Every structure is written in C-alpha cells, then in structure tokens.
PDB file of C-alpha atoms in Angstrom:
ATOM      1  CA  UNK A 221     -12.044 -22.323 -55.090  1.00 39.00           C
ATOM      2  CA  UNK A 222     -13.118 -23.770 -51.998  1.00 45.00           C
ATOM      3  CA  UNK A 223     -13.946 -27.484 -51.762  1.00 52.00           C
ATOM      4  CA  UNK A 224     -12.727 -27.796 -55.015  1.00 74.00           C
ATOM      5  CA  UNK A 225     -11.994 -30.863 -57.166  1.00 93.00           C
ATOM      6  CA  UNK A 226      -8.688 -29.769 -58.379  1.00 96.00           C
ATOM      7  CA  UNK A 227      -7.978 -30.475 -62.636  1.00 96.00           C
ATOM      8  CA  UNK A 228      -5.111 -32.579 -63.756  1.00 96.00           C
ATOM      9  CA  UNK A 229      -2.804 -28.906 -65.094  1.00 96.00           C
ATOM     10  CA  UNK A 230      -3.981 -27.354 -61.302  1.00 97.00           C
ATOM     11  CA  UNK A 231      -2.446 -30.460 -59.600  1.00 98.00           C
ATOM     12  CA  UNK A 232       0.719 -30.503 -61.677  1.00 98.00           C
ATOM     13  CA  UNK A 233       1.321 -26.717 -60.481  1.00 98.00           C
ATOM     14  CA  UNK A 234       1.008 -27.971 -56.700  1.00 98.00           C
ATOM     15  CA  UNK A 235       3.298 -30.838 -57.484  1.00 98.00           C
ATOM     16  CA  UNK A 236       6.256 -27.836 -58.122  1.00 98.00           C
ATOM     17  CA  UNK A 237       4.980 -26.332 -55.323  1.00 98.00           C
ATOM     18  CA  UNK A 238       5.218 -28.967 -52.809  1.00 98.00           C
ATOM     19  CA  UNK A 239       7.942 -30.044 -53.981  1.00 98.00           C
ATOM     20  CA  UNK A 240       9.820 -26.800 -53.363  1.00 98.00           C
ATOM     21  CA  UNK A 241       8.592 -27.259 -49.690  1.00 98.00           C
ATOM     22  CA  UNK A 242      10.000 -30.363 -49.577  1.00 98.00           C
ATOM     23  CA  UNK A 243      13.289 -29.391 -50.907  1.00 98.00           C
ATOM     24  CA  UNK A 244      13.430 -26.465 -47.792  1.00 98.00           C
ATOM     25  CA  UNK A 245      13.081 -29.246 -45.249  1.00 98.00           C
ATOM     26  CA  UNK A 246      15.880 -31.553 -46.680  1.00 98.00           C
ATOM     27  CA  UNK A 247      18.005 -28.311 -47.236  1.00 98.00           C
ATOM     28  CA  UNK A 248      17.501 -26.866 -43.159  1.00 98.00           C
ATOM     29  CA  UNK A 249      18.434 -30.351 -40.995  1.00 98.00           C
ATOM     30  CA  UNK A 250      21.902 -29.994 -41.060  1.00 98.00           C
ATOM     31  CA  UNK A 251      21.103 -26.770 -39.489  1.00 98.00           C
ATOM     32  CA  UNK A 252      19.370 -28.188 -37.064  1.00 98.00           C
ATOM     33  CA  UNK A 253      22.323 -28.229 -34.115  1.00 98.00           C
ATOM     34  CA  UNK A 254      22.661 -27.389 -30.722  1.00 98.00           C
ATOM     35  CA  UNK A 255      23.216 -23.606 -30.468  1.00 98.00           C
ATOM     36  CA  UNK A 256      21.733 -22.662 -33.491  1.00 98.00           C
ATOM     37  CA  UNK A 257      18.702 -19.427 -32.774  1.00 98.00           C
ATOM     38  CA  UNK A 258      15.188 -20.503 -34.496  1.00 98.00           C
ATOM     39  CA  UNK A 259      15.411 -17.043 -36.126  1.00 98.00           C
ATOM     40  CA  UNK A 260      18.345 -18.344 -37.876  1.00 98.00           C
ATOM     41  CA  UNK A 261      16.937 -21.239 -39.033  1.00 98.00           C
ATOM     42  CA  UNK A 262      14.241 -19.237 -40.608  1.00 98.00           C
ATOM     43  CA  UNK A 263      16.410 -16.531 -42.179  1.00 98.00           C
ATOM     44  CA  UNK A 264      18.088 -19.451 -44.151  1.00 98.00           C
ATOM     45  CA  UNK A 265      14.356 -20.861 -45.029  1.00 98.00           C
ATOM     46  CA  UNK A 266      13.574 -17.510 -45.790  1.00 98.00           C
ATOM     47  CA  UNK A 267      16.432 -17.159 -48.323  1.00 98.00           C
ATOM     48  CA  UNK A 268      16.175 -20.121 -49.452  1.00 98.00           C
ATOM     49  CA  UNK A 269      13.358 -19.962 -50.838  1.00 98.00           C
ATOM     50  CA  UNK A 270      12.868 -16.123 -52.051  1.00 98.00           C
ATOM     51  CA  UNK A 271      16.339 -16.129 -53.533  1.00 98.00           C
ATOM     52  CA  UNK A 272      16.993 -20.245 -54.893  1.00 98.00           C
ATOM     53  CA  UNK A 273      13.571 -21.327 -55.354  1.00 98.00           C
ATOM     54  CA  UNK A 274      12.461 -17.833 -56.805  1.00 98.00           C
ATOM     55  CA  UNK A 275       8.971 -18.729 -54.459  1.00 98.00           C
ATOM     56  CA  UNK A 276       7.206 -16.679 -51.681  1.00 98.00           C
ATOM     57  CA  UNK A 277       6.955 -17.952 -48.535  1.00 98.00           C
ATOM     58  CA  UNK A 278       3.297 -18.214 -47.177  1.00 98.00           C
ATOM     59  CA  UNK A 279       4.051 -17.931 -43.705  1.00 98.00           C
ATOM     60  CA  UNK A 280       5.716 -14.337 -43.773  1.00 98.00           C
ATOM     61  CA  UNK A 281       2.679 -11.844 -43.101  1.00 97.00           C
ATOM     62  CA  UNK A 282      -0.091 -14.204 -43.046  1.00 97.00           C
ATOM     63  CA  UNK A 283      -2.876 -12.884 -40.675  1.00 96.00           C
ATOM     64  CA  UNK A 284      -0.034 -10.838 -39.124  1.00 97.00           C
ATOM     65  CA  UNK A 285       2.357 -13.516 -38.721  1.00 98.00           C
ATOM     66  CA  UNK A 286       5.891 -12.306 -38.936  1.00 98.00           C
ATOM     67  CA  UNK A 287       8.162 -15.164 -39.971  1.00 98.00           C
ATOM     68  CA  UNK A 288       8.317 -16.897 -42.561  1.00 98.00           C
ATOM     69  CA  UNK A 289       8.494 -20.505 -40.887  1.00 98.00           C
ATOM     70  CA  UNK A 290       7.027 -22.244 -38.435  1.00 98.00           C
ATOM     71  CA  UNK A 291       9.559 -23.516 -35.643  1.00 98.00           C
ATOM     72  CA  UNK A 292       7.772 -25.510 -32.454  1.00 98.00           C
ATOM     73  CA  UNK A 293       9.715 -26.461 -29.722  1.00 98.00           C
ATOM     74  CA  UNK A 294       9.073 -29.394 -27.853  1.00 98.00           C
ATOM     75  CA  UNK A 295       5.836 -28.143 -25.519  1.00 98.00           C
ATOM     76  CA  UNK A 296       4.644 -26.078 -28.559  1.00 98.00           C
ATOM     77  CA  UNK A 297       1.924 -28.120 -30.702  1.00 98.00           C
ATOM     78  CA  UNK A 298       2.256 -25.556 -33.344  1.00 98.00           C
ATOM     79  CA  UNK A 299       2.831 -21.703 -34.679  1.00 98.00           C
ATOM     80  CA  UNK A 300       5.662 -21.004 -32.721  1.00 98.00           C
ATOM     81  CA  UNK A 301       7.429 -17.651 -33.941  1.00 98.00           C
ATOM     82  CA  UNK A 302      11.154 -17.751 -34.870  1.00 98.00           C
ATOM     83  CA  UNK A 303      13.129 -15.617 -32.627  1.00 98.00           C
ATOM     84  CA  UNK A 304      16.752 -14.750 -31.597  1.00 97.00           C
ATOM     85  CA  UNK A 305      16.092 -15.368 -28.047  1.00 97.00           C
ATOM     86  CA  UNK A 306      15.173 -19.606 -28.526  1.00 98.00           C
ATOM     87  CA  UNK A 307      18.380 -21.154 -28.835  1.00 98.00           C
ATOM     88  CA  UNK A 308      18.410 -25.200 -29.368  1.00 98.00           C
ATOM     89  CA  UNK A 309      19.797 -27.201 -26.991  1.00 98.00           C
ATOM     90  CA  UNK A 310      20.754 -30.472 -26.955  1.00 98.00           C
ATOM     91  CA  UNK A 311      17.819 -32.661 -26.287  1.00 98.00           C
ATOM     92  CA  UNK A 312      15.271 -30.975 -27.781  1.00 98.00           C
ATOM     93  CA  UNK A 313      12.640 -31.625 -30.528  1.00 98.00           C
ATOM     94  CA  UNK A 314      11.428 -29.201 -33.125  1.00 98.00           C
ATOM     95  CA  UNK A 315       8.878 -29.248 -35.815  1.00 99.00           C
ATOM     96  CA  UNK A 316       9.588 -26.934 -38.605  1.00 98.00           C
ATOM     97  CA  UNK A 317       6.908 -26.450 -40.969  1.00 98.00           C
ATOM     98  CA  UNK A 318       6.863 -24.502 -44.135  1.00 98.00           C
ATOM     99  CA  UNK A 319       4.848 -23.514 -47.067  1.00 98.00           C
ATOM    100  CA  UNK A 320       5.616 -22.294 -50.433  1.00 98.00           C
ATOM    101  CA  UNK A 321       3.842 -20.406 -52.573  1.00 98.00           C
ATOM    102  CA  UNK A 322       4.900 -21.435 -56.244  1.00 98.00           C
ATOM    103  CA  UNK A 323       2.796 -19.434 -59.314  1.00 98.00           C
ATOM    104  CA  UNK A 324       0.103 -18.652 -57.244  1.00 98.00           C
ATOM    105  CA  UNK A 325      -0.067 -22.652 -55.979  1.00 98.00           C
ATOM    106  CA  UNK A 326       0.320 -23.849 -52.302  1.00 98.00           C
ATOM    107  CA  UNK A 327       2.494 -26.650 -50.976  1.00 98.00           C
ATOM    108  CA  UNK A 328       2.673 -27.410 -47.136  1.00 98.00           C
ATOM    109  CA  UNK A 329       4.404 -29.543 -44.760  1.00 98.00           C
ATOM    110  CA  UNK A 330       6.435 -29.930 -41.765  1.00 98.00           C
ATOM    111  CA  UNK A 331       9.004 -32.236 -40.336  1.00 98.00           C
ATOM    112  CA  UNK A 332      10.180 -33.184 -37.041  1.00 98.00           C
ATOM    113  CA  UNK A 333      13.796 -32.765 -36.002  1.00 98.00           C
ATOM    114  CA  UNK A 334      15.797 -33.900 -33.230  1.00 98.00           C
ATOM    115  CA  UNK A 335      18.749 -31.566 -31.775  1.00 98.00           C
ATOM    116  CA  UNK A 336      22.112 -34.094 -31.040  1.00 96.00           C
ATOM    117  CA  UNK A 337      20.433 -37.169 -29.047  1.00 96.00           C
ATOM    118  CA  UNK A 338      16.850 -37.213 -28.369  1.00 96.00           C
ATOM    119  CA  UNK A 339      15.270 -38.587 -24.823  1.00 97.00           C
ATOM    120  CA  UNK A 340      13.942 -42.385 -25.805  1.00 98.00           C
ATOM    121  CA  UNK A 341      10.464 -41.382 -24.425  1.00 98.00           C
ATOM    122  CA  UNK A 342      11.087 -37.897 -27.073  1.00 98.00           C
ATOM    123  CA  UNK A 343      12.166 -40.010 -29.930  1.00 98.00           C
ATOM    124  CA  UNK A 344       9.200 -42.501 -29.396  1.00 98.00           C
ATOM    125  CA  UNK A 345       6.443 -39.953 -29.272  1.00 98.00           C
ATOM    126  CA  UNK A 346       8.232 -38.371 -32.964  1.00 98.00           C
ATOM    127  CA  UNK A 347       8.380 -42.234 -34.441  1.00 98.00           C
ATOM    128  CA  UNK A 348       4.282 -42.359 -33.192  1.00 98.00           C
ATOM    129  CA  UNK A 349       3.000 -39.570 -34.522  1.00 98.00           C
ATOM    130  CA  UNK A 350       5.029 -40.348 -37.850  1.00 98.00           C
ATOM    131  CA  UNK A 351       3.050 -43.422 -37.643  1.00 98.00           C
ATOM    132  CA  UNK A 352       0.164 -41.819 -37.228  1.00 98.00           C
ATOM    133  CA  UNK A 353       0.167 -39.698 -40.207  1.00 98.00           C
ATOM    134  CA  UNK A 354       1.488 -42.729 -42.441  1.00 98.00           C
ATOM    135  CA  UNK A 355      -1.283 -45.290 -41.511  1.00 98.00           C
ATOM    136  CA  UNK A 356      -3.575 -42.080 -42.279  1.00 98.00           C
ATOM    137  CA  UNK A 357      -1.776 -41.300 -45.853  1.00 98.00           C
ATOM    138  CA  UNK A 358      -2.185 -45.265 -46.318  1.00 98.00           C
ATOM    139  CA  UNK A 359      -6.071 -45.399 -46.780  1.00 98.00           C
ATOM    140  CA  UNK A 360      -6.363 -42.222 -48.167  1.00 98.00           C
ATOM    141  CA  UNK A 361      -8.326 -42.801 -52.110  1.00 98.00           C
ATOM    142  CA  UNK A 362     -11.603 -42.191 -53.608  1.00 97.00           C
ATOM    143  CA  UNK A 363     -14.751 -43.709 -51.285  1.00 97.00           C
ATOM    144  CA  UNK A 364     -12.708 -42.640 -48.454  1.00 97.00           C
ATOM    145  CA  UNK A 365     -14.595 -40.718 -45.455  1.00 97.00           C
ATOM    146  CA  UNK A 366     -12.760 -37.854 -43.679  1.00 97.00           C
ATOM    147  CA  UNK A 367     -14.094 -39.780 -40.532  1.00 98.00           C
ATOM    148  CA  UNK A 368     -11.712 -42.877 -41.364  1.00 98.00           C
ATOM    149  CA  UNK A 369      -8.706 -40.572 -41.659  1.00 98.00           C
ATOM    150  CA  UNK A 370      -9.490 -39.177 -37.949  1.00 98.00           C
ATOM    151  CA  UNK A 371     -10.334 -42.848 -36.582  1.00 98.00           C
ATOM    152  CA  UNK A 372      -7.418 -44.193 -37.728  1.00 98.00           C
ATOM    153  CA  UNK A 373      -4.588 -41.500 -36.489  1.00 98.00           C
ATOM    154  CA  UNK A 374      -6.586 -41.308 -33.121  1.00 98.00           C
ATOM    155  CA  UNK A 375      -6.496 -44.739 -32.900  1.00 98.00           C
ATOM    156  CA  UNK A 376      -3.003 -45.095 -33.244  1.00 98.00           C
ATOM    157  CA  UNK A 377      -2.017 -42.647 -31.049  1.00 98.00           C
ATOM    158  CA  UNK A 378      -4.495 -43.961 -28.324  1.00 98.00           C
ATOM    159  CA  UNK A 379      -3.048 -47.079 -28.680  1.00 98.00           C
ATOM    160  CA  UNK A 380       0.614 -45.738 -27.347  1.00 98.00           C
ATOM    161  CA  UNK A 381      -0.544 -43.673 -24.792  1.00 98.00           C
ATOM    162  CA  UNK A 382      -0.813 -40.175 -26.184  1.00 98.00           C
ATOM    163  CA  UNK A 383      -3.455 -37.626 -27.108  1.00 98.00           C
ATOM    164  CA  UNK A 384      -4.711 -36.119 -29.916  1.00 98.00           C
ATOM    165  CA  UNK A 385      -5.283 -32.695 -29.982  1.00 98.00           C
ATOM    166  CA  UNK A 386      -8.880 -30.934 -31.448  1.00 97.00           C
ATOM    167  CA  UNK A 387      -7.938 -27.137 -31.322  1.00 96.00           C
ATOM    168  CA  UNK A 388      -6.032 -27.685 -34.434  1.00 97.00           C
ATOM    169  CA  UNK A 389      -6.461 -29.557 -37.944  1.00 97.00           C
ATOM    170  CA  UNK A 390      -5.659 -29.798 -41.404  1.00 97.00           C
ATOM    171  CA  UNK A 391      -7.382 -28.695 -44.304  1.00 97.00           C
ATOM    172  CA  UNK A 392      -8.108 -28.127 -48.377  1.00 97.00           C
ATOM    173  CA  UNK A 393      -5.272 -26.358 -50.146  1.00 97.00           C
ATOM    174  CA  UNK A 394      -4.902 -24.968 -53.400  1.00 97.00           C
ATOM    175  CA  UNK A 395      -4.585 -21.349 -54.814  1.00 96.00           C
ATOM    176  CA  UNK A 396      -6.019 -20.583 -51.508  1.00 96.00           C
ATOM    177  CA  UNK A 397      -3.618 -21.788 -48.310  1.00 97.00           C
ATOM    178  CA  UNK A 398      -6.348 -22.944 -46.071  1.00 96.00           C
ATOM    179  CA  UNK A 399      -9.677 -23.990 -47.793  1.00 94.00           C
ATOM    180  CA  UNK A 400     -12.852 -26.755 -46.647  1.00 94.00           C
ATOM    181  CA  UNK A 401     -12.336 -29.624 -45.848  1.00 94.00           C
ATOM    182  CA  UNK A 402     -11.264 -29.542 -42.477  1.00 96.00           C
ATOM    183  CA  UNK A 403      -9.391 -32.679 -41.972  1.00 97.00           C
ATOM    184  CA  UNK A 404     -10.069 -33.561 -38.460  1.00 98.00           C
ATOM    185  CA  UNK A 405      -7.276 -35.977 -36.365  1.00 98.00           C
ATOM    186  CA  UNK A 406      -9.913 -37.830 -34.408  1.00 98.00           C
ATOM    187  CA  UNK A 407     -13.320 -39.222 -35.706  1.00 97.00           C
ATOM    188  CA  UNK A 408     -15.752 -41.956 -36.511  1.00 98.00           C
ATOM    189  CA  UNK A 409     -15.147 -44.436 -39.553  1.00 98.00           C
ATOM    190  CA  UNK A 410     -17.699 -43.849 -42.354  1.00 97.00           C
ATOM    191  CA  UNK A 411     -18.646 -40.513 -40.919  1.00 97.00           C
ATOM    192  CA  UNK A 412     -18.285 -36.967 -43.158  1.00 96.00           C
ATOM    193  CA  UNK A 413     -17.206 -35.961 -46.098  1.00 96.00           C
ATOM    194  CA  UNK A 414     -16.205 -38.608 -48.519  1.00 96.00           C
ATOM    195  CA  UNK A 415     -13.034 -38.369 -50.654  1.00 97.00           C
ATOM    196  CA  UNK A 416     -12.947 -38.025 -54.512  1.00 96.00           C
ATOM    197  CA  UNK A 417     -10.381 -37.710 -57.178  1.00 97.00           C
ATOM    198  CA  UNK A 418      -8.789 -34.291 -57.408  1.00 97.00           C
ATOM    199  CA  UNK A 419      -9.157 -33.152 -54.354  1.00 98.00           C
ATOM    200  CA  UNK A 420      -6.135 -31.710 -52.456  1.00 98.00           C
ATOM    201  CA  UNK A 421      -5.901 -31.015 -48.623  1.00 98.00           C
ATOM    202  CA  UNK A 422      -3.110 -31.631 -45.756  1.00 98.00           C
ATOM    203  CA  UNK A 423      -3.116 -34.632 -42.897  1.00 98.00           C
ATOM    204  CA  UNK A 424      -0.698 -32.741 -40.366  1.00 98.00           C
ATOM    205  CA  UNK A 425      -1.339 -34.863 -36.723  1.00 98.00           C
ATOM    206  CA  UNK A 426      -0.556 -33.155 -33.570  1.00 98.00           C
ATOM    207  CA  UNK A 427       0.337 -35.825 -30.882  1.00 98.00           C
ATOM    208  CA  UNK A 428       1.080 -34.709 -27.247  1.00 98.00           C
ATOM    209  CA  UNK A 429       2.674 -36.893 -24.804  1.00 98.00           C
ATOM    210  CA  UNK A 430       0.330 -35.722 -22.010  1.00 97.00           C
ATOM    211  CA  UNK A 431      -2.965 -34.350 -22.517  1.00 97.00           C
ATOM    212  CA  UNK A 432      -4.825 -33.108 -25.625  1.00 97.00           C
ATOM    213  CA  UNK A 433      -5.894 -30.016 -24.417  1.00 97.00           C
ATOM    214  CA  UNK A 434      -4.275 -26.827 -26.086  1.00 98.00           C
ATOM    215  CA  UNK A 435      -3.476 -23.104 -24.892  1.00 98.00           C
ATOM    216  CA  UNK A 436      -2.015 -19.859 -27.095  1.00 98.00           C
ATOM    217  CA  UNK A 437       0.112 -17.579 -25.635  1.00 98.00           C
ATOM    218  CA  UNK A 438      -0.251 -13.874 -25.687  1.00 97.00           C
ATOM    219  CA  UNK A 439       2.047 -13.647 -28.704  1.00 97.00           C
ATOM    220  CA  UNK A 440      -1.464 -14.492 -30.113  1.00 97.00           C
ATOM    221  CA  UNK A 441       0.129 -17.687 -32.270  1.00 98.00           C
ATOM    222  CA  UNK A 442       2.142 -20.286 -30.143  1.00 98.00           C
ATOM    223  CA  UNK A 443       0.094 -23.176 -28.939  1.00 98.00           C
ATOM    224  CA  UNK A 444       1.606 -25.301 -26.023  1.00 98.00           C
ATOM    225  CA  UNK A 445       0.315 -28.276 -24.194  1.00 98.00           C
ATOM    226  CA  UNK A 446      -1.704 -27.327 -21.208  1.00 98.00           C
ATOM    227  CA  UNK A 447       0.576 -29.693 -18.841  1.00 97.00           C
ATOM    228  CA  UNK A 448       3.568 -28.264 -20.790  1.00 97.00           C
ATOM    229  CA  UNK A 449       4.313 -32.108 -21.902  1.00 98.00           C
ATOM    230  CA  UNK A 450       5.928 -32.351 -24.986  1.00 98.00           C
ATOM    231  CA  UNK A 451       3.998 -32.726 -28.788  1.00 98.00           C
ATOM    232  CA  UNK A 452       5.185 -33.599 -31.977  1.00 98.00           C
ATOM    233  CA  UNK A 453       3.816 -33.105 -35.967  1.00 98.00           C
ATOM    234  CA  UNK A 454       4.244 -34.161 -39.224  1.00 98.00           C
ATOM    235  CA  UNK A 455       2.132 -32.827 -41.989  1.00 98.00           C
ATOM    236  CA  UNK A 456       2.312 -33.524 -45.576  1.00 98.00           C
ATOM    237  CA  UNK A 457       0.062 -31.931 -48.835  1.00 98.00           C
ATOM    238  CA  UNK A 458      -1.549 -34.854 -51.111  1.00 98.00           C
ATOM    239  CA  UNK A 459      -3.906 -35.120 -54.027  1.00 98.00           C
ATOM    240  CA  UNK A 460      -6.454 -37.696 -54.001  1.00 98.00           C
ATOM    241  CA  UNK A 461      -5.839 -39.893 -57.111  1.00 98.00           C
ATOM    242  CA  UNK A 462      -8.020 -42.351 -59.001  1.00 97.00           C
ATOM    243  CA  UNK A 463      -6.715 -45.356 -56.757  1.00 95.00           C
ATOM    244  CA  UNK A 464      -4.969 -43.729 -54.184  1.00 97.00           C
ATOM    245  CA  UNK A 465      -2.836 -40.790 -53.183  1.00 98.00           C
ATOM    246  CA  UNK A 466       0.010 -38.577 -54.421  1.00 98.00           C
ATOM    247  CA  UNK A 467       2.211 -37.223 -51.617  1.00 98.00           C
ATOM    248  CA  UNK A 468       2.870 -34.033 -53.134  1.00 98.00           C
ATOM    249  CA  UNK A 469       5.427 -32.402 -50.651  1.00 98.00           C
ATOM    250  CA  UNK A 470       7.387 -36.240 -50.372  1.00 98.00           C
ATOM    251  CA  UNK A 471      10.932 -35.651 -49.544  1.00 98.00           C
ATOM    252  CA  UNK A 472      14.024 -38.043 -50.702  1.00 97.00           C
ATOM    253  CA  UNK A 473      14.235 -39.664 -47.620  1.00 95.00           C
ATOM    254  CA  UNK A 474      10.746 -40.966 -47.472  1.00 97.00           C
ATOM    255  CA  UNK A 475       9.125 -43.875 -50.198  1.00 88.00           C
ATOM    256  CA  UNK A 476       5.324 -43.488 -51.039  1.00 85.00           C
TER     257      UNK A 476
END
C-alpha cells in the first residue's frame, strides 16, 4: 500500500497502534538510570509489549536486526543495538525508539532521555531538536509540501548551531513499516510532494551537535557522528487530517 491515502477504519487501527508505542516510552523512563545495561532496557520493552500489550515488536528481526528496540547513545544518530556490555552512566543521553506492530498496523516513535543530570550544552541540543520536530508537526495539513517540513526543521536547527543529518529520514507508514514518502529533514519550501488527507508517515529529526555527516559501524546498523559529537532524535507517527494533523503515537506528557 505504498503512498497510500490511508481510510478513516485504517487510521483508527494505527491510532491503537501508536498509541501502544507511546505507552512503552512513558512505561521505560524510570528505567532510564545510571547503571542500568541497554539490553535491559530492551528486555523490559520487549516484555512489555509481547506480554501487556499482546503486540509484536517491529524492531526484533527486521532486516536481521536483533533487538527489539532501538537504544542510541549520545554519538549514535540512530540504530544502535541493545547490549549487555553499554551500561548508562551518568551524563549521558539516549534516544530510545520503538515500534509496535498492533493487528497488522504500525506505530513508531522515539524519545530522548537524559541519565541523572545532563551537560547544559547536552540538554540544549535535546530541547533543539524537540523544537525542531514540533515547529515541523506545527504546519503539517493538507496543501502542505514535504519541502516545507525539511525547510523548516533545517532551519531551526541552523539557526542554533547544529546540523542536520541526510543519511537518514523518515517515511510513509502503515501495514507496511517503511513505505514512500520519504520525509526528508532539510529542503526547499514549496518543493515535492504535497500533503493530503489520509496520509500517514513519521517526522523523526536527527540533530548533531557537530557535523552532519554520518558513518555505520561494522555491526552493520549503528550510525555515529563522524566527529563523534553528540546527536539527538525525536520522532513521532501522524495522520494528515482535513485541517491539520493527528499525532498518533502522542504521549501524556506532551499537548497537541
């Protein structure tokens, strides 16, 4: 179903699903301590949602990937593989990003974390990129150009100082994790595709505090920052509606 304008009944099964995702990120953060192993954190992902939410998680085997999270580590930008050997310390930032698989519907999303007391020059370059996929959810409706989305994260992220990174984007979701469009973090107002109602993709910015460029390690999945600076993400799935947006994978905390 790629591309695809999604119906009304197709939306309302995403809705359960990102909402499930959402629910996994508010249930992990008070796990989120110094001391605590990423593999841990994504056993109790893992069994949270197999065993409470009665849901699959889309990570776990996907193109070979072995975990069923997503935990990135301040220099990684993304993919990083839960392991018993990275153990949080205090200081550091991690972006945990998860997606559920709910009746045969997708929801996605990730959230940053910080572990005890961030760095002020950490904790800004989290509250930026936050920003950053906000102002982007803001404008998102019908007439809409994928271009404007790009423009206006790049530009806010420009504006503080930081880079956006290219090797990485988000996309249509559905049945189908990743599907067209490719939503791009950087672009040209009025330029590609142009949004309608129904449609459902993610906006997930990648924001490094040093340069844009990207590099994967031999694990064949982690992606750091080529001047091992630190990155952050947020990432959130959404339906297009008639006048707007619906942030399907909202959490408590957060007012749409």
């Amino acid at each position: 179903m790629t591309n695809a304008v999604k119906t009304p009944e197709q939306i309302a099964k995403m809705r359960t699903a990102g909402r499930l995702a959402a629910e996994v990120l508010e249930m992990i953060g008070e796990y989120v301590v110094p001391g605590v192993t990423t593999e841990e954190l994504d056993r109790r992902c893992h069994e949270y949602i197999v065993d409470v939410q009665k849901a699959i998680p889309a990570c776990l085997g996907y193109r070979g990937f072995p975990k069923s999270i997503c935990t990135s580590v301040n220099e990684v930008i993304c993919h990083g593989i839960p392991s018993e050997s990275k153990v949080l310390k205090k200081g550091d930032i991690i972006n945990i990003d998860v997606t559920v698989i709910k009746d045969g519907w997708y929801g996605d999303t990730s959230k940053m974390y910080f572990v005890g007391k961030p760095a002020p020059h950490a904790e800004r370059l989290v509250k930026v990129t936050q920003e950053c996929l906000y102002k982007a959810i803001e404008i998102v409706r019908p007439g809409t150009t994928l271009g404007d989305i790009g423009h206006v994260i790049q530009q806010h992220a420009e504006k503080n100082y930081y880079s956006v990174v290219k090797d990485f984007c988000g996309h249509g979701i559905g049945d189908v994790f990743h599907e067209d469009p490719q939503i791009l973090h950087y672009g040209k107002p009025g330029t590609g595709q142009v949004l309608e109602e129904g449609m459902t993709f993610t906006i997930e910015p990648m924001i490094n505090a040093g340069k844009p460029g990207s590099k994967v390690l031999r694990d064949g999945w982690t992606a750091v920052t080529v001047d091992r600076r630190l990155s952050a993400q947020w990432e959130h799935t959404m339906a297009v509606t008639a006048d707007g947006v619906e942030i399907l994978t909202a959490r408590k905390e957060e007012s749409f």
